[in-house]
């Protein structure tokens, strides 16, 4: 779960990490007020859960309160398109207004769990303010990596080393305190990423976390109630949210073939195989270990809500969940949700024969496929409105969901 | 032979009185696995259809001498369950549990490395040596004893791959699901090394996915150490960057970790890459026949 910048700063401030004075605003007039309160100049920062917002025009400096209001006016409701958002972008709903800092130099500091070493790792550089990927490419020698043994934590000698490498000898005590506070926050809040870019040295010589990014491990939210309450539901796709509340894992994609699969790996593979057959997946959907009539119905409901979807591909490999149960689930679900587009089903694994039997006797029509290849071709052709003879039931055009008989 | 688990493996199931634990403990036993004990704190003295249940791993080990543990404990307690198994002297642990916090696994990983324990998973389907023993949640009937070893990050994709290999007329020596989390107990290299040594295994199939660099590291290993043919498929070629595709580990960050990049590295290391998942079984069969006359 990603936190907003202002939320991350709140958390960090509670650990004693210095952050700029600022307030979150929701209206242009607020921005005007806050700028008066804080003193000028101020920085207005769009609070959106995506990287690259600076380049997309989401961060601006205002020298007067009127200017702050005008910038806020322009930013509220604006669609920010960044590399990470895709063309649909994200809407700006909140602005963080902060007192502008008098910056001497910018540093980079982050902590992540390194998958290769399985250790939390501090990454730092005296070249802050630019993306760390760029630094890695242009100045690899300026990147410091310090692996931390979780049994003993971030050790004094490691902090000392960081201090010398970042040329912070003048801020010795302050830096040491901030670095160990950052590691403490990282481990106590179950972060998967904690990033300050930049962490700045002010003209006054003090340190200040001008930007902060915090990603929290979803699996640990059960023990971080204070953090999970910070989730901003307005920043998630409503369909994806609804799916999550029903125990489904759904991600929207631009294509026109709806997918319903059990297992994340198989769900990804299903998308791949559709693409290879000339189709375009409209979503990633993992129905999980228990494909009940309710979860399947919810899946149909969310998939068919997208008017672009021309066909649905259900791909189930029965393991924990048995095929006969899934088949019954599909039929039950189609009695409650009306589906007017063709449904291709590939059902295999545990109790496959029983499942197939149930589908054949069903009061609605399906396209049944034997294997992945056949299914992908079938559904891709259906989505492209090709009426060639790959279909098992060419005479009956797509009647799935009709409640006749 | 086969790898890591055998007909003689003695299994203790941690979390045996839960719905899943019970179901799968019995399903494993039905398959032929020696399920000798179960552990659920507070349920000691019970039995699950004849399998004795203990409060602690220590008791289970003393009384029934298991040498493999299979874990179904819920995520908040799973890391502790793994460490309890380690503490009781078990050297092979299979953890099915999905959703263990990463920082818990960071600690577990330190301990298992120090104690020289083989941890399969977490967030995995387990391990099976067809016809001998099944320690996990996979549907046993799709597997057939044979010569291909399978290593997979995903569960259902492991089934899909094994099924295709069986249908192509081949079989499997041992199949292992190593897990879909960012931190897992064993990586591809661990298993490649064992499959290379196993006389029964003639070829290895790696089922990978986007995210991380485990496949890239495996490619390096294949290039330098493997004589047996290795095949690979990578799921998630169509996945958008920055989105976590179900598995916590399956997320593309930057350039590395994409399916394209992984395929490129694998190919350059002499791995037979299979880019269409509909042709896994067929490709392995044909390649082994035509290029290796196996």
XYZ file of C-alpha atoms in Angstrom:
699
model
C 0.000 0.000 0.000
C 1.372 3.367 -1.026
C 1.141 6.316 1.328
C 0.717 9.876 0.188
C 3.692 12.158 0.697
C 1.924 14.063 3.478
C 1.051 10.800 5.243
C 4.609 9.515 4.998
C 5.853 12.816 6.393
C 3.414 12.570 9.293
C 4.748 9.125 10.130
C 8.366 10.222 9.809
C 7.803 13.343 11.904
C 6.517 11.099 14.694
C 9.959 9.437 14.651
C 11.704 12.786 14.920
C 12.678 13.120 11.262
C 12.556 16.834 10.315
C 10.021 17.588 7.561
C 8.915 20.951 6.128
C 6.062 22.782 7.722
C 2.938 22.312 5.622
C -0.759 21.499 5.355
C -2.956 19.433 3.069
C -5.517 21.500 1.179
C -8.615 20.593 -0.762
C -9.645 23.980 -2.226
C -7.777 26.839 -3.917
C -8.779 29.217 -1.129
C -7.188 26.872 1.439
C -3.921 27.142 -0.450
C -4.131 30.933 -0.246
C -4.797 30.779 3.516
C -2.063 28.252 4.206
C 0.485 30.244 2.228
C -0.297 33.272 4.418
C 0.018 31.163 7.511
C 3.316 29.496 6.590
C 5.006 32.467 5.018
C 6.173 32.763 1.439
C 7.395 31.352 -0.826
C 5.507 28.050 -0.717
C 5.644 24.834 -2.731
C 2.403 23.229 -3.910
C 2.642 19.481 -4.375
C -0.060 17.284 -5.920
C -0.816 14.339 -3.621
C -1.197 11.464 -6.029
C -0.037 7.885 -5.577
C 2.343 7.773 -8.498
C 5.958 8.554 -9.219
C 7.168 11.178 -11.686
C 4.597 13.810 -10.707
C 7.205 16.597 -10.736
C 7.927 16.054 -14.426
C 4.185 15.926 -15.120
C 3.714 19.405 -13.633
C 2.395 18.376 -10.251
C 4.889 20.345 -8.148
C 5.043 24.163 -8.318
C 6.547 27.099 -6.477
C 4.468 30.162 -5.565
C 6.012 33.478 -4.546
C 2.790 35.197 -3.526
C -0.437 33.973 -1.930
C -2.411 34.950 -5.013
C -0.067 32.897 -7.101
C -0.532 29.972 -4.689
C -4.285 30.227 -5.121
C -4.026 30.405 -8.921
C -1.719 27.418 -9.094
C -4.036 25.490 -6.780
C -6.979 26.443 -8.995
C -5.131 25.011 -11.960
C -3.950 21.841 -10.225
C -7.172 20.744 -8.513
C -8.990 18.317 -10.769
C -6.109 18.263 -13.216
C -5.192 14.972 -14.827
C -1.546 14.131 -14.262
C -0.100 11.732 -16.789
C 3.181 10.164 -15.730
C 5.204 7.229 -16.956
C 3.596 5.047 -14.285
C -0.056 6.052 -14.693
C -0.513 5.267 -18.365
C -2.593 7.515 -20.635
C -5.619 7.612 -18.310
C -3.571 9.558 -15.722
C -4.592 10.398 -12.167
C -6.768 13.264 -10.932
C -5.336 15.697 -8.378
C -7.664 15.904 -5.362
C -5.313 17.050 -2.633
C -2.470 19.526 -2.546
C 0.240 19.672 0.045
C 1.279 23.278 0.592
C 4.687 23.588 2.230
C 7.046 26.328 3.177
C 9.789 26.371 0.531
C 13.179 25.268 1.849
C 16.415 27.182 1.485
C 18.433 24.379 -0.048
C 22.205 24.084 -0.091
C 22.483 20.574 -1.520
C 20.293 17.543 -2.208
C 20.937 13.957 -1.081
C 19.254 10.649 -1.781
C 18.329 8.135 0.923
C 16.197 5.008 0.754
C 15.681 1.637 2.419
C 14.307 -1.367 0.531
C 14.312 -5.112 1.013
C 16.865 -6.431 -1.454
C 15.474 -9.642 -2.906
C 18.906 -10.922 -3.876
C 20.362 -10.776 -0.369
C 17.016 -10.986 1.503
C 18.145 -8.062 3.663
C 16.878 -4.536 4.212
C 19.354 -2.364 2.354
C 20.112 1.327 2.661
C 20.784 3.035 -0.638
C 22.173 6.550 -0.491
C 23.863 9.074 -2.720
C 25.124 12.620 -2.532
C 23.382 13.143 -5.836
C 19.808 13.644 -4.729
C 16.944 15.310 -6.561
C 17.252 13.179 -9.686
C 15.905 9.659 -10.079
C 18.151 7.034 -8.541
C 17.994 5.027 -11.787
C 19.624 7.965 -13.566
C 22.284 8.278 -10.881
C 22.971 4.537 -11.171
C 23.466 4.929 -14.894
C 25.553 8.103 -14.920
C 27.418 8.029 -11.607
C 27.416 4.420 -10.372
C 30.391 5.214 -8.113
C 28.240 7.694 -6.181
C 25.754 5.086 -4.995
C 26.259 3.638 -1.536
C 24.595 0.351 -0.617
C 24.591 -0.852 2.970
C 22.931 -4.195 3.752
C 21.437 -4.419 7.237
C 21.347 -7.598 9.292
C 17.856 -7.605 10.840
C 19.178 -9.357 13.934
C 21.389 -6.406 14.909
C 19.867 -3.482 13.005
C 21.452 -0.398 11.455
C 24.811 -0.276 13.256
C 26.742 2.800 14.391
C 29.697 2.059 12.117
C 27.360 1.828 9.115
C 25.775 5.145 10.010
C 29.236 6.650 10.435
C 30.267 5.468 7.023
C 27.152 6.989 5.485
C 27.915 10.277 7.184
C 31.385 10.438 5.635
C 30.213 9.361 2.193
C 27.448 11.949 2.165
C 29.805 14.606 3.543
C 27.731 15.272 6.617
C 30.517 15.665 9.169
C 29.227 19.120 10.135
C 25.791 17.624 10.899
C 27.241 14.559 12.605
C 24.848 14.114 15.521
C 21.752 15.250 13.669
C 22.459 12.926 10.723
C 23.072 9.915 12.958
C 19.803 10.511 14.764
C 17.844 10.884 11.526
C 19.342 7.806 9.857
C 18.608 5.519 12.777
C 15.085 7.000 13.080
C 14.505 6.219 9.416
C 15.502 2.587 9.870
C 13.323 2.350 12.953
C 10.343 3.718 11.007
C 11.094 1.323 8.148
C 11.025 -1.760 10.349
C 8.302 -0.712 12.782
C 5.879 0.245 10.005
C 6.668 -2.782 7.803
C 7.760 -0.707 4.831
C 8.678 -2.280 1.560
C 10.133 1.067 0.500
C 11.085 4.216 2.361
C 12.586 6.886 0.147
C 13.675 10.462 0.718
C 14.506 12.153 -2.553
C 15.714 14.621 -1.792
C 16.873 14.738 1.758
C 18.366 18.215 1.779
C 21.087 20.101 3.584
C 19.684 23.565 4.200
C 21.726 26.743 3.901
C 21.457 26.841 7.694
C 23.310 23.521 7.798
C 20.362 21.494 9.097
C 18.835 18.470 7.393
C 15.271 18.343 6.076
C 13.236 15.580 4.399
C 11.772 17.612 1.550
C 10.127 14.624 -0.115
C 9.095 11.272 1.336
C 7.739 8.104 -0.183
C 6.556 5.136 1.846
C 5.203 1.822 0.556
C 3.831 -0.537 3.180
C 3.829 -4.336 2.864
C 0.166 -5.269 2.307
C 0.709 -8.547 4.129
C 1.685 -6.718 7.317
C -1.247 -4.301 7.450
C -3.084 -6.520 9.921
C -0.567 -5.430 12.566
C -0.272 -1.808 11.394
C -3.780 -0.566 11.959
C -2.636 3.064 12.212
C -1.217 2.780 8.703
C -4.044 0.792 7.146
C -6.465 3.505 8.244
C -4.517 5.889 5.989
C -5.545 4.064 2.807
C -6.927 6.575 0.338
C -9.765 4.755 -1.391
C -10.303 7.581 -3.879
C -6.911 6.796 -5.421
C -7.806 3.219 -6.391
C -9.753 2.075 -9.387
C -13.300 1.428 -8.082
C -13.556 -1.931 -9.860
C -10.241 -3.045 -8.417
C -11.393 -2.019 -4.945
C -14.686 -3.831 -5.242
C -12.862 -6.944 -6.418
C -10.504 -6.795 -3.476
C -13.348 -6.574 -0.988
C -14.744 -9.771 -2.538
C -11.425 -11.559 -2.233
C -10.560 -11.266 -5.920
C -7.380 -9.908 -7.364
C -8.316 -7.711 -10.325
C -6.283 -5.355 -12.484
C -7.805 -3.510 -15.402
C -6.075 -3.589 -18.784
C -6.853 -1.899 -22.095
C -8.001 -4.930 -24.204
C -11.405 -6.512 -24.893
C -11.174 -10.081 -23.561
C -12.275 -10.537 -19.983
C -10.289 -13.168 -18.079
C -11.168 -15.188 -15.012
C -8.454 -17.550 -13.815
C -7.394 -19.331 -10.634
C -3.851 -18.598 -9.519
C -1.712 -15.547 -10.226
C 0.829 -17.333 -12.411
C -1.827 -18.965 -14.553
C -3.714 -15.645 -14.757
C -0.619 -13.913 -16.131
C -0.040 -16.807 -18.528
C -3.637 -16.610 -19.720
C -3.119 -12.960 -20.618
C 0.083 -13.883 -22.466
C -1.487 -16.695 -24.431
C -4.422 -14.480 -25.465
C -2.011 -11.897 -26.793
C -0.065 -14.554 -28.706
C -3.324 -15.706 -30.304
C -4.001 -12.174 -31.548
C -6.354 -11.029 -28.782
C -6.039 -8.331 -26.118
C -6.759 -9.074 -22.446
C -9.097 -6.615 -20.710
C -7.975 -7.551 -17.231
C -5.953 -9.701 -14.881
C -8.272 -11.579 -12.537
C -7.220 -14.206 -10.049
C -10.265 -15.735 -8.355
C -7.988 -17.418 -5.821
C -8.189 -20.829 -4.270
C -11.911 -20.859 -3.707
C -13.974 -20.241 -6.799
C -17.429 -20.054 -5.183
C -20.606 -19.031 -7.065
C -20.387 -15.674 -5.281
C -16.809 -14.893 -6.299
C -17.460 -16.056 -9.871
C -20.622 -13.921 -10.046
C -18.660 -10.936 -8.770
C -16.025 -11.638 -11.402
C -18.633 -11.668 -14.195
C -20.194 -8.519 -12.818
C -16.943 -6.558 -12.791
C -15.741 -7.877 -16.152
C -18.987 -7.158 -18.012
C -19.195 -3.649 -16.585
C -16.493 -2.713 -19.074
C -18.346 -2.068 -22.375
C -15.188 -2.826 -24.358
C -15.256 -6.484 -23.355
C -16.372 -8.666 -26.274
C -15.738 -12.140 -24.874
C -14.849 -13.847 -21.614
C -12.249 -16.531 -21.040
C -12.548 -18.677 -17.934
C -9.428 -20.727 -17.327
C -9.482 -22.967 -14.274
C -6.942 -25.572 -13.301
C -8.609 -27.557 -10.553
C -6.268 -28.285 -7.710
C -7.549 -27.211 -4.332
C -10.784 -26.285 -6.022
C -12.529 -29.067 -7.905
C -13.834 -28.657 -11.459
C -17.373 -29.865 -10.702
C -17.649 -27.228 -7.998
C -16.372 -24.556 -10.373
C -18.778 -25.654 -13.119
C -21.704 -25.418 -10.724
C -20.401 -22.079 -9.544
C -20.309 -20.722 -13.094
C -23.873 -21.841 -13.755
C -25.128 -20.441 -10.458
C -23.350 -17.164 -11.151
C -24.845 -16.852 -14.631
C -28.304 -17.165 -13.125
C -27.713 -14.018 -11.102
C -25.583 -11.981 -13.528
C -26.671 -11.476 -17.103
C -23.835 -12.065 -19.528
C -24.618 -11.356 -23.179
C -21.184 -11.931 -24.638
C -19.641 -15.308 -25.501
C -17.983 -17.239 -22.671
C -15.110 -19.613 -23.431
C -14.367 -22.132 -20.720
C -11.309 -24.236 -20.249
C -11.658 -26.471 -17.234
C -9.103 -29.083 -16.285
C -7.492 -30.828 -13.324
C -9.314 -32.325 -10.340
C -12.738 -33.819 -11.334
C -12.519 -32.488 -14.875
C -14.964 -35.013 -16.364
C -17.680 -34.259 -13.825
C -17.213 -30.545 -14.432
C -17.507 -30.909 -18.202
C -20.620 -33.019 -17.821
C -22.235 -30.294 -15.723
C -21.359 -27.610 -18.269
C -22.777 -29.654 -21.133
C -26.104 -30.042 -19.341
C -26.241 -26.361 -18.417
C -29.181 -24.209 -19.469
C -26.823 -21.753 -21.160
C -24.337 -22.092 -23.985
C -20.602 -21.999 -23.596
C -17.669 -22.448 -25.862
C -15.719 -25.330 -24.396
C -12.005 -25.652 -25.079
C -9.766 -28.612 -24.338
C -6.489 -26.828 -23.784
C -4.868 -23.432 -23.427
C -4.004 -23.040 -27.087
C -7.463 -23.878 -28.381
C -9.138 -21.697 -25.775
C -6.951 -18.703 -26.539
C -7.565 -18.967 -30.258
C -11.308 -19.373 -29.738
C -11.684 -16.386 -27.472
C -9.388 -14.189 -29.573
C -11.354 -14.960 -32.705
C -14.625 -14.296 -30.923
C -13.355 -10.959 -29.659
C -12.249 -10.025 -33.163
C -15.675 -11.078 -34.505
C -14.174 -13.761 -36.664
C -16.722 -16.462 -37.305
C -14.339 -19.138 -38.437
C -14.683 -22.740 -37.539
C -12.557 -22.945 -34.458
C -15.755 -22.875 -32.481
C -17.062 -26.072 -31.052
C -20.648 -24.966 -31.430
C -20.718 -22.956 -34.629
C -24.481 -23.198 -34.998
C -25.222 -21.528 -31.716
C -23.930 -18.023 -31.676
C -22.902 -16.847 -28.248
C -25.862 -17.374 -26.061
C -24.108 -17.600 -22.765
C -26.165 -16.099 -20.011
C -29.558 -16.383 -21.617
C -31.985 -17.662 -19.108
C -34.176 -19.612 -21.474
C -35.257 -23.270 -21.264
C 16.025 -41.510 -7.011
C 14.263 -38.116 -7.378
C 15.091 -34.974 -5.481
C 14.713 -33.855 -1.847
C 11.626 -35.877 -0.936
C 11.206 -39.638 -1.242
C 8.864 -42.489 -0.444
C 10.587 -42.729 2.924
C 10.039 -39.054 3.884
C 8.156 -38.739 7.182
C 5.916 -35.682 7.287
C 4.561 -33.622 10.163
C 1.770 -31.155 9.289
C 1.798 -27.888 11.238
C -1.708 -26.436 11.396
C -3.270 -29.859 10.793
C -6.570 -29.087 12.543
C -7.410 -26.134 10.280
C -9.714 -26.670 7.295
C -6.947 -26.640 4.691
C -4.393 -28.385 6.853
C -6.732 -31.264 7.554
C -7.921 -31.635 3.962
C -4.446 -31.653 2.496
C -2.846 -33.775 5.226
C -5.352 -36.481 4.355
C -4.994 -35.918 0.604
C -1.203 -36.327 0.959
C -1.690 -39.507 2.964
C -4.083 -40.853 0.343
C -1.411 -40.201 -2.269
C 0.983 -42.418 -0.341
C 2.887 -39.848 1.723
C 3.849 -40.930 5.230
C 2.049 -38.307 7.305
C 3.198 -39.296 10.786
C 2.075 -36.407 12.989
C 0.349 -33.049 13.216
C 0.866 -29.981 15.371
C -1.655 -27.374 16.484
C -1.047 -25.507 19.742
C -3.906 -26.236 22.132
C -5.108 -29.300 20.233
C -2.544 -31.792 21.552
C -3.960 -35.240 22.277
C -6.454 -35.125 19.427
C -6.049 -37.100 16.254
C -6.979 -36.372 12.646
C -8.225 -39.672 11.242
C -5.502 -41.541 13.045
C -2.751 -38.931 12.703
C -1.696 -37.908 16.244
C -1.794 -34.168 17.021
C 0.661 -32.473 19.402
C 0.899 -29.038 20.971
C 4.531 -28.527 20.009
C 6.912 -29.590 17.285
C 9.290 -30.900 19.912
C 6.763 -33.498 21.066
C 5.928 -34.474 17.490
C 9.615 -34.990 16.697
C 10.244 -37.007 19.885
C 7.308 -39.328 19.390
C 6.994 -39.826 15.652
C 10.383 -38.831 14.170
C 9.271 -36.766 11.160
C 11.982 -35.342 8.892
C 9.864 -32.999 6.750
C 7.391 -30.376 7.935
C 4.424 -29.137 5.900
C 3.010 -25.813 7.128
C -0.575 -24.496 6.802
C -0.414 -22.001 9.677
C -2.109 -18.582 9.018
C 0.199 -15.713 7.925
C 0.577 -13.873 11.267
C 1.943 -17.043 12.903
C 3.596 -18.754 9.941
C 7.098 -17.314 10.410
C 7.043 -18.533 13.994
C 5.873 -21.952 12.829
C 8.806 -22.197 10.399
C 11.219 -21.258 13.190
C 9.612 -23.794 15.512
C 10.215 -26.481 12.917
C 13.845 -25.348 12.604
C 14.179 -25.358 16.392
C 12.942 -28.930 16.606
C 15.649 -30.077 14.220
C 13.657 -30.476 10.997
C 15.849 -29.855 7.956
C 13.255 -29.812 5.177
C 10.287 -27.462 5.513
C 7.473 -26.828 3.036
C 5.468 -23.677 3.779
C 2.198 -23.318 1.847
C 1.007 -20.180 3.665
C 0.420 -17.123 1.483
C 0.707 -13.580 2.838
C 3.595 -13.698 5.322
C 4.987 -10.180 5.966
C 8.266 -9.623 4.142
C 10.141 -8.443 7.236
C 9.149 -11.688 9.011
C 10.673 -13.622 6.136
C 13.837 -11.502 6.326
C 14.376 -12.895 9.829
C 13.401 -16.454 8.907
C 15.818 -16.397 5.995
C 18.748 -15.495 8.273
C 17.990 -18.446 10.541
C 17.452 -21.064 7.851
C 20.702 -20.053 6.161
C 22.589 -20.413 9.410
C 20.957 -23.737 10.317
C 21.313 -25.168 6.819
C 17.608 -25.824 6.439
C 15.858 -26.320 3.090
C 12.738 -24.155 3.080
C 10.363 -24.591 0.135
C 8.059 -21.582 -0.212
C 6.348 -19.754 1.363
C 3.335 -19.087 -0.852
C 3.908 -22.253 -2.842
C 2.092 -25.488 -3.790
C 4.790 -27.737 -2.277
C 6.825 -30.570 -3.752
C 5.922 -33.884 -5.351
C 7.828 -36.929 -6.495
C 5.143 -38.581 -8.617
C 4.148 -42.048 -7.521
C 6.183 -41.770 -4.326
C 5.295 -38.812 -2.169
C 3.325 -35.578 -2.358
C 4.069 -32.907 0.214
C 1.815 -30.044 -0.777
C -1.553 -29.117 -2.225
C -1.196 -30.113 -5.874
C -3.695 -32.463 -7.584
C -1.693 -35.687 -7.606
C -3.312 -37.357 -10.600
C -1.946 -34.969 -13.245
C 1.640 -35.963 -12.449
C 3.374 -39.041 -13.852
C 6.733 -40.415 -12.832
C 9.306 -39.671 -15.504
C 12.428 -37.782 -16.387
C 11.642 -34.060 -16.339
C 12.261 -32.014 -13.216
C 10.074 -28.915 -12.820
C 10.846 -25.768 -10.815
C 8.028 -23.197 -10.683
C 7.348 -19.925 -8.907
C 3.599 -20.295 -9.400
C 1.223 -23.037 -8.258
C -1.437 -23.413 -10.941
C 1.195 -22.786 -13.576
C 3.158 -25.726 -12.194
C 0.056 -27.882 -12.673
C -0.438 -26.573 -16.206
C 3.182 -27.354 -17.084
C 3.181 -30.820 -15.501
C -0.113 -31.628 -17.196
C 1.249 -30.667 -20.612
C 4.403 -32.700 -20.013
C 2.347 -35.727 -18.960
C 0.061 -35.359 -21.992
C 3.077 -35.101 -24.294
C 3.992 -38.613 -23.163
C 6.754 -37.692 -20.754
C 6.720 -37.577 -16.965
C 8.329 -35.825 -14.016
C 11.078 -36.867 -11.602
C 10.273 -34.246 -8.974
C 8.231 -31.026 -9.226
C 8.748 -28.171 -6.828
C 6.898 -24.883 -6.412
C 9.445 -22.486 -4.934
C 6.904 -19.751 -4.185
C 5.715 -16.390 -5.453
C 6.960 -14.132 -2.656
C 9.885 -11.696 -2.827
C 11.773 -13.701 -0.186
C 11.652 -17.471 -0.538
C 13.670 -20.264 1.025
C 15.159 -21.869 -2.071
C 15.846 -20.440 -5.510
C 16.150 -22.034 -8.950
C 19.872 -22.618 -8.492
C 19.352 -24.812 -5.432
C 17.085 -27.091 -7.459
C 19.064 -26.955 -10.707
C 22.080 -28.238 -8.784
C 20.087 -31.146 -7.361
C 18.408 -32.027 -10.645
C 21.811 -32.045 -12.374
C 23.003 -34.637 -9.823
C 19.834 -36.730 -9.872
C 20.276 -39.765 -12.155
C 16.545 -39.995 -12.819
C 16.219 -36.435 -14.137
C 17.124 -35.962 -17.798
C 15.885 -32.426 -18.353
C 14.706 -29.474 -16.250
C 11.793 -27.121 -16.881
C 11.895 -23.706 -15.188
C 8.555 -21.912 -14.899
C 9.335 -18.311 -14.093
C 7.529 -15.043 -13.959
C 8.220 -11.325 -14.171
C 9.870 -9.491 -11.300
C 13.130 -9.912 -9.411
C 16.228 -11.437 -10.991
C 16.032 -15.084 -9.926
C 15.698 -16.282 -13.538
C 18.703 -14.214 -14.592
C 20.820 -15.704 -11.830
C 19.600 -19.172 -12.789
C 20.623 -18.521 -16.390
C 24.163 -17.776 -15.257
C 24.204 -21.028 -13.300
C 22.913 -23.030 -16.259
C 25.626 -21.595 -18.471
C 28.419 -22.578 -16.090
C 27.218 -25.748 -14.415
C 24.406 -27.576 -16.187
C 24.989 -30.390 -18.654
C 21.356 -31.484 -18.811
C 18.990 -29.582 -21.100
C 17.064 -26.774 -19.382
C 13.802 -25.264 -20.633
C 12.109 -22.086 -19.454
C 8.852 -20.208 -19.725
C 8.315 -16.741 -18.192
C 4.782 -15.641 -17.324
C 3.704 -12.023 -17.437
C 4.937 -10.752 -20.780
C 1.772 -8.656 -21.113
C 1.819 -7.323 -17.537
C 1.911 -3.537 -17.129
C 4.930 -2.153 -15.231
C 4.572 -1.057 -11.616
C 1.577 -3.301 -10.920
C 1.804 -6.304 -8.660
C 0.343 -9.238 -10.597
C -1.114 -11.251 -7.766
C 2.152 -12.599 -6.421
C 3.997 -10.112 -4.264
C 7.111 -10.975 -6.232
C 5.608 -10.452 -9.679
C 6.118 -6.787 -10.275
C 8.158 -5.062 -12.946
C 10.396 -2.267 -11.695
C 12.465 -0.568 -14.331
C 14.099 -2.460 -17.160
C 15.203 -5.660 -15.493
C 12.544 -8.083 -14.370
C 10.594 -7.958 -17.634
C 9.789 -11.153 -19.513
C 11.692 -9.943 -22.598
C 14.859 -9.309 -20.645
C 14.656 -12.649 -18.846
C 14.137 -14.527 -22.126
C 17.112 -12.752 -23.645
C 19.415 -13.682 -20.764
C 18.133 -17.269 -20.650
C 18.575 -17.763 -24.379
C 22.086 -16.375 -24.256
C 22.901 -18.940 -21.568
C 21.812 -21.900 -23.651
C 18.388 -22.388 -22.092
C 15.626 -23.552 -24.438
C 13.050 -20.802 -24.054
C 9.400 -21.566 -24.698
C 7.539 -18.357 -25.343
C 4.079 -19.737 -26.032
C 2.664 -21.389 -22.904
C 0.365 -23.520 -25.063
C 3.369 -25.459 -26.391
C 5.363 -26.338 -23.276
C 4.819 -30.111 -23.310
C 5.140 -30.413 -27.061
C 8.350 -28.387 -27.245
C 10.057 -30.340 -24.492
C 9.067 -33.639 -26.063
C 10.255 -32.679 -29.547
C 13.485 -31.072 -28.407
C 14.456 -34.002 -26.208
C 13.722 -36.406 -29.030
C 15.318 -34.510 -31.880
C 18.254 -32.766 -30.255
C 19.105 -35.106 -27.411
C 17.672 -38.407 -28.667
C 16.188 -39.066 -25.244
